[in-house]
């Protein structure tokens, strides 16, 4: 008698990025109430009826606010399913994040079925304009984590985009040590996806044969392909958004980008 093959179910990730919550809920970020747009994202994610395994909050969660703003963020996402994880972006304050929650800040390996999710802090060596890098500790930890996860499909999450997108002002504030990151990642064949935020737009790029996807912001969107800062004006692409990922046991991954009405 042939034994039935044990099928491992697919896993679902929810990525919400660049919320830019203001210190006070009634304040606006470039004319937008970012509490309201995050609430719209949460409502839309709930309406999908998916039991999320992991909720990934991928940086610029608060726009120079204190611990209270981070607590407000965690309260707002409380209705969502999934284990919580967050990484800092260039606008975040790690001390305030630590004061608000004991969630790890980078260098976190999440077991998600057969997959391993490696979460990194890319805010070292800031240039003051928005760029950030992976510290030697982060890169060393990543290399070690890849060394010990050879049997698993791996997804890497960091705030800063590790590839240029052809938007001059944004390419100047991408991951500062992208070449070192690429060197580490390219040495391991089990990396199946890299996720980031920071761009305030969805991009689907490739690092070798690894897909690199950026999530739209839950707040304002930036227009791609510009020399200088410009907000998105396309009626659809300017809407707040987020991403849902399905991770299959065989290492396959798919992304759904959702936009919300506000
Ligand atoms: Fe941002």
Coordinates of C-alpha atoms and ligand atoms in Angstrom, one line a residue:
X1 CA 0.0 0.0 0.0
X2 CA 1.3 3.4 -0.9
X3 CA 1.6 5.8 2.0
X4 CA -0.2 9.1 1.3
X5 CA 2.2 12.0 0.9
X6 CA 1.9 14.4 3.8
X7 CA 1.1 17.8 2.4
X8 CA 2.1 20.8 4.3
X9 CA -0.4 23.7 4.0
X10 CA 0.5 27.0 2.4
X11 CA 1.3 29.8 4.7
X12 CA 0.1 33.4 4.4
X13 CA 2.0 36.6 5.2
X14 CA 0.6 40.0 5.5
X15 CA 3.0 42.9 4.9
X16 CA 2.1 46.4 6.0
X17 CA 4.7 49.1 5.4
X18 CA 5.5 52.7 5.8
X19 CA 2.5 53.7 7.9
X20 CA 4.1 56.9 9.0
X21 CA 1.8 57.4 11.9
X22 CA 2.1 60.8 13.4
X23 CA 2.8 61.5 17.1
X24 CA -0.8 62.5 17.6
X25 CA -3.7 60.7 15.7
X26 CA -5.2 63.9 14.4
X27 CA -2.0 65.2 12.8
X28 CA -1.5 64.8 9.1
X29 CA 1.5 63.5 7.0
X30 CA 1.7 65.4 3.8
X31 CA -2.0 66.1 4.0
X32 CA -3.0 62.6 4.8
X33 CA -4.4 61.2 8.0
X34 CA -2.3 58.1 8.2
X35 CA -4.2 56.6 11.1
X36 CA -7.3 56.5 8.8
X37 CA -5.4 55.0 5.9
X38 CA -3.9 52.3 8.2
X39 CA -7.4 51.5 9.5
X40 CA -8.6 51.1 5.9
X41 CA -5.7 48.7 5.2
X42 CA -6.5 46.7 8.3
X43 CA -10.2 46.5 7.4
X44 CA -9.4 45.4 3.9
X45 CA -7.0 42.7 5.1
X46 CA -9.6 41.4 7.6
X47 CA -12.2 41.3 4.8
X48 CA -10.0 38.9 2.8
X49 CA -11.0 36.2 5.3
X50 CA -7.4 34.8 5.4
X51 CA -5.9 33.3 8.5
X52 CA -2.5 35.0 8.3
X53 CA 0.4 33.1 9.8
X54 CA 2.7 36.2 10.1
X55 CA 2.1 39.9 10.2
X56 CA 5.2 41.8 8.9
X57 CA 5.4 45.5 9.7
X58 CA 8.3 46.6 7.5
X59 CA 9.5 50.0 8.8
X60 CA 8.7 53.7 8.8
X61 CA 5.9 52.7 11.1
X62 CA 5.8 56.0 12.9
X63 CA 7.0 59.4 11.7
X64 CA 9.2 60.6 14.5
X65 CA 6.7 59.8 17.2
X66 CA 7.3 58.3 20.6
X67 CA 6.3 55.0 22.3
X68 CA 2.7 56.0 22.4
X69 CA 2.5 56.2 18.6
X70 CA 3.9 52.6 18.4
X71 CA 1.4 51.4 21.0
X72 CA -1.3 53.1 18.9
X73 CA 0.0 51.2 15.8
X74 CA -0.1 47.8 17.6
X75 CA -3.6 48.6 18.9
X76 CA -4.7 49.3 15.3
X77 CA -3.4 46.0 13.9
X78 CA -4.7 44.0 16.9
X79 CA -7.7 42.6 15.0
X80 CA -5.4 41.0 12.5
X81 CA -4.4 37.4 12.8
X82 CA -0.8 36.2 12.7
X83 CA 2.3 36.5 14.8
X84 CA 3.6 40.1 15.0
X85 CA 7.0 41.1 13.7
X86 CA 8.5 44.5 13.0
X87 CA 11.6 46.0 11.7
X88 CA 12.7 49.7 11.9
X89 CA 12.9 52.1 8.9
X90 CA 14.8 55.3 8.6
X91 CA 12.0 57.3 10.2
X92 CA 11.6 55.0 13.2
X93 CA 13.0 55.4 16.7
X94 CA 14.2 52.0 18.0
X95 CA 14.2 53.2 21.6
X96 CA 10.5 54.1 21.3
X97 CA 9.8 50.8 19.6
X98 CA 11.5 48.9 22.5
X99 CA 9.6 51.0 25.0
X100 CA 6.3 50.1 23.3
X101 CA 6.9 46.4 22.8
X102 CA 9.3 43.6 23.4
X103 CA 9.1 42.5 19.8
X104 CA 12.7 41.9 18.3
X105 CA 14.2 44.6 16.1
X106 CA 15.9 42.7 13.3
X107 CA 18.1 39.6 13.4
X108 CA 15.0 37.6 13.8
X109 CA 14.5 34.1 12.3
X110 CA 10.8 33.2 12.0
X111 CA 9.8 29.6 11.5
X112 CA 6.9 29.6 9.1
X113 CA 6.1 26.0 8.2
X114 CA 8.9 24.8 6.0
X115 CA 10.0 28.4 5.4
X116 CA 12.5 30.5 7.3
X117 CA 11.9 34.2 7.4
X118 CA 15.0 36.3 8.1
X119 CA 14.2 39.8 9.3
X120 CA 16.9 42.5 9.2
X121 CA 17.5 46.0 10.5
X122 CA 18.8 48.1 7.7
X123 CA 19.1 51.4 9.6
X124 CA 22.8 51.4 10.3
X125 CA 25.0 54.3 9.1
X126 CA 22.1 56.6 8.1
X127 CA 23.1 59.5 5.7
X128 CA 20.4 61.8 7.2
X129 CA 18.5 61.8 3.9
X130 CA 16.8 58.4 4.2
X131 CA 19.5 55.8 3.3
X132 CA 20.5 53.0 5.7
X133 CA 22.7 50.0 5.7
X134 CA 23.1 46.6 7.2
X135 CA 25.6 46.7 10.1
X136 CA 28.5 44.1 10.1
X137 CA 26.5 42.4 12.9
X138 CA 23.4 42.1 10.7
X139 CA 25.3 40.9 7.7
X140 CA 27.2 38.3 9.8
X141 CA 24.0 37.1 11.4
X142 CA 22.4 36.8 7.9
X143 CA 25.3 34.7 6.7
X144 CA 25.1 32.5 9.7
X145 CA 21.3 32.1 9.4
X146 CA 21.7 31.2 5.7
X147 CA 24.4 28.7 6.6
X148 CA 22.1 26.9 9.0
X149 CA 18.9 27.0 6.9
X150 CA 20.2 25.3 3.8
X151 CA 17.3 22.8 3.9
X152 CA 14.6 25.4 3.9
X153 CA 13.2 28.0 1.5
X154 CA 14.1 31.4 2.8
X155 CA 12.5 34.8 2.6
X156 CA 14.4 37.9 3.7
X157 CA 12.7 41.1 4.9
X158 CA 14.4 44.5 5.3
X159 CA 13.2 48.1 5.1
X160 CA 15.5 49.5 2.4
X161 CA 15.3 48.4 -1.2
X162 CA 18.5 46.5 -2.1
X163 CA 18.2 47.4 -5.8
X164 CA 18.0 50.6 -7.7
X165 CA 14.6 51.3 -9.4
X166 CA 15.6 54.0 -11.9
X167 CA 14.2 56.8 -9.7
X168 CA 17.2 59.0 -9.1
X169 CA 16.3 60.5 -5.8
X170 CA 15.2 57.2 -4.4
X171 CA 18.2 55.3 -5.7
X172 CA 20.4 57.7 -3.7
X173 CA 18.7 56.6 -0.5
X174 CA 18.4 52.8 -1.1
X175 CA 20.3 50.2 0.9
X176 CA 23.8 51.7 1.4
X177 CA 25.7 48.5 1.3
X178 CA 23.6 46.7 -1.3
X179 CA 26.6 45.1 -3.0
X180 CA 27.6 43.4 0.3
X181 CA 24.1 42.2 0.8
X182 CA 23.9 40.8 -2.7
X183 CA 27.3 39.0 -2.2
X184 CA 26.0 37.3 0.9
X185 CA 22.6 36.4 -0.5
X186 CA 23.9 35.2 -3.9
X187 CA 26.1 32.6 -2.1
X188 CA 23.1 30.6 -1.0
X189 CA 20.6 29.0 -3.3
X190 CA 17.7 28.7 -0.8
X191 CA 16.7 32.4 -0.8
X192 CA 13.4 32.5 -2.7
X193 CA 12.2 36.0 -2.1
X194 CA 13.3 39.4 -0.7
X195 CA 10.7 41.8 0.6
X196 CA 11.2 45.5 1.4
X197 CA 9.3 48.7 2.0
X198 CA 10.8 52.3 1.8
X199 CA 9.9 52.9 -1.8
X200 CA 6.2 53.8 -1.1
X201 CA 5.3 51.9 -4.3
X202 CA 5.1 48.4 -5.5
X203 CA 8.1 47.2 -7.5
X204 CA 8.9 43.7 -8.8
X205 CA 12.6 43.4 -9.3
X206 CA 15.2 40.7 -9.6
X207 CA 18.4 40.1 -7.7
X208 CA 19.8 37.4 -10.0
X209 CA 17.0 34.8 -10.0
X210 CA 15.5 36.0 -6.6
X211 CA 12.4 38.2 -6.8
X212 CA 12.6 41.4 -4.9
X213 CA 9.2 42.9 -4.1
X214 CA 8.5 46.2 -2.4
X215 CA 5.2 46.9 -0.8
X216 CA 3.2 50.0 -1.3
X217 CA 2.9 52.2 1.7
X218 CA -0.2 52.2 3.9
X219 CA 0.1 56.0 3.7
X220 CA 1.3 58.1 0.7
X221 CA 2.8 56.7 -2.5
X222 CA 5.8 58.0 -4.5
X223 CA 5.7 58.2 -8.3
X224 CA 8.2 55.8 -9.9
X225 CA 10.9 56.9 -12.4
X226 CA 11.5 60.4 -11.2
X227 CA 14.6 62.5 -10.8
X228 CA 13.2 64.3 -7.8
X229 CA 10.6 63.6 -5.1
X230 CA 7.1 63.5 -6.5
X231 CA 3.9 62.0 -5.0
X232 CA 2.0 59.5 -7.1
X233 CA -0.9 61.1 -8.9
X234 CA -2.3 58.0 -10.7
X235 CA -5.9 57.4 -9.3
X236 CA -5.2 53.7 -8.5
X237 CA -1.5 53.7 -7.7
X238 CA -1.8 56.6 -5.3
X239 CA -4.1 54.6 -3.0
X240 CA -2.8 53.2 0.2
X241 CA -1.9 49.5 -0.2
X242 CA -0.3 46.4 1.3
X243 CA 0.8 42.9 0.2
X244 CA -0.4 39.4 0.9
X245 CA 2.1 36.5 0.2
X246 CA 1.3 32.8 -0.1
X247 CA 4.2 30.6 0.7
X248 CA 4.0 27.0 -0.5
X249 CA 5.7 24.0 1.0
X250 CA 7.7 23.4 -2.2
X251 CA 9.3 26.8 -2.0
X252 CA 6.9 28.6 -4.3
X253 CA 5.8 32.1 -3.4
X254 CA 3.2 34.5 -4.9
X255 CA 2.3 38.0 -4.1
X256 CA -1.0 39.9 -4.2
X257 CA -0.8 43.7 -4.0
X258 CA -4.0 45.3 -2.7
X259 CA -5.1 48.9 -2.8
X260 CA -7.7 50.4 -0.6
X261 CA -10.2 53.2 -0.9
X262 CA -10.0 56.0 1.6
Ligands
LIG1 FE1 8.5 55.5 4.4

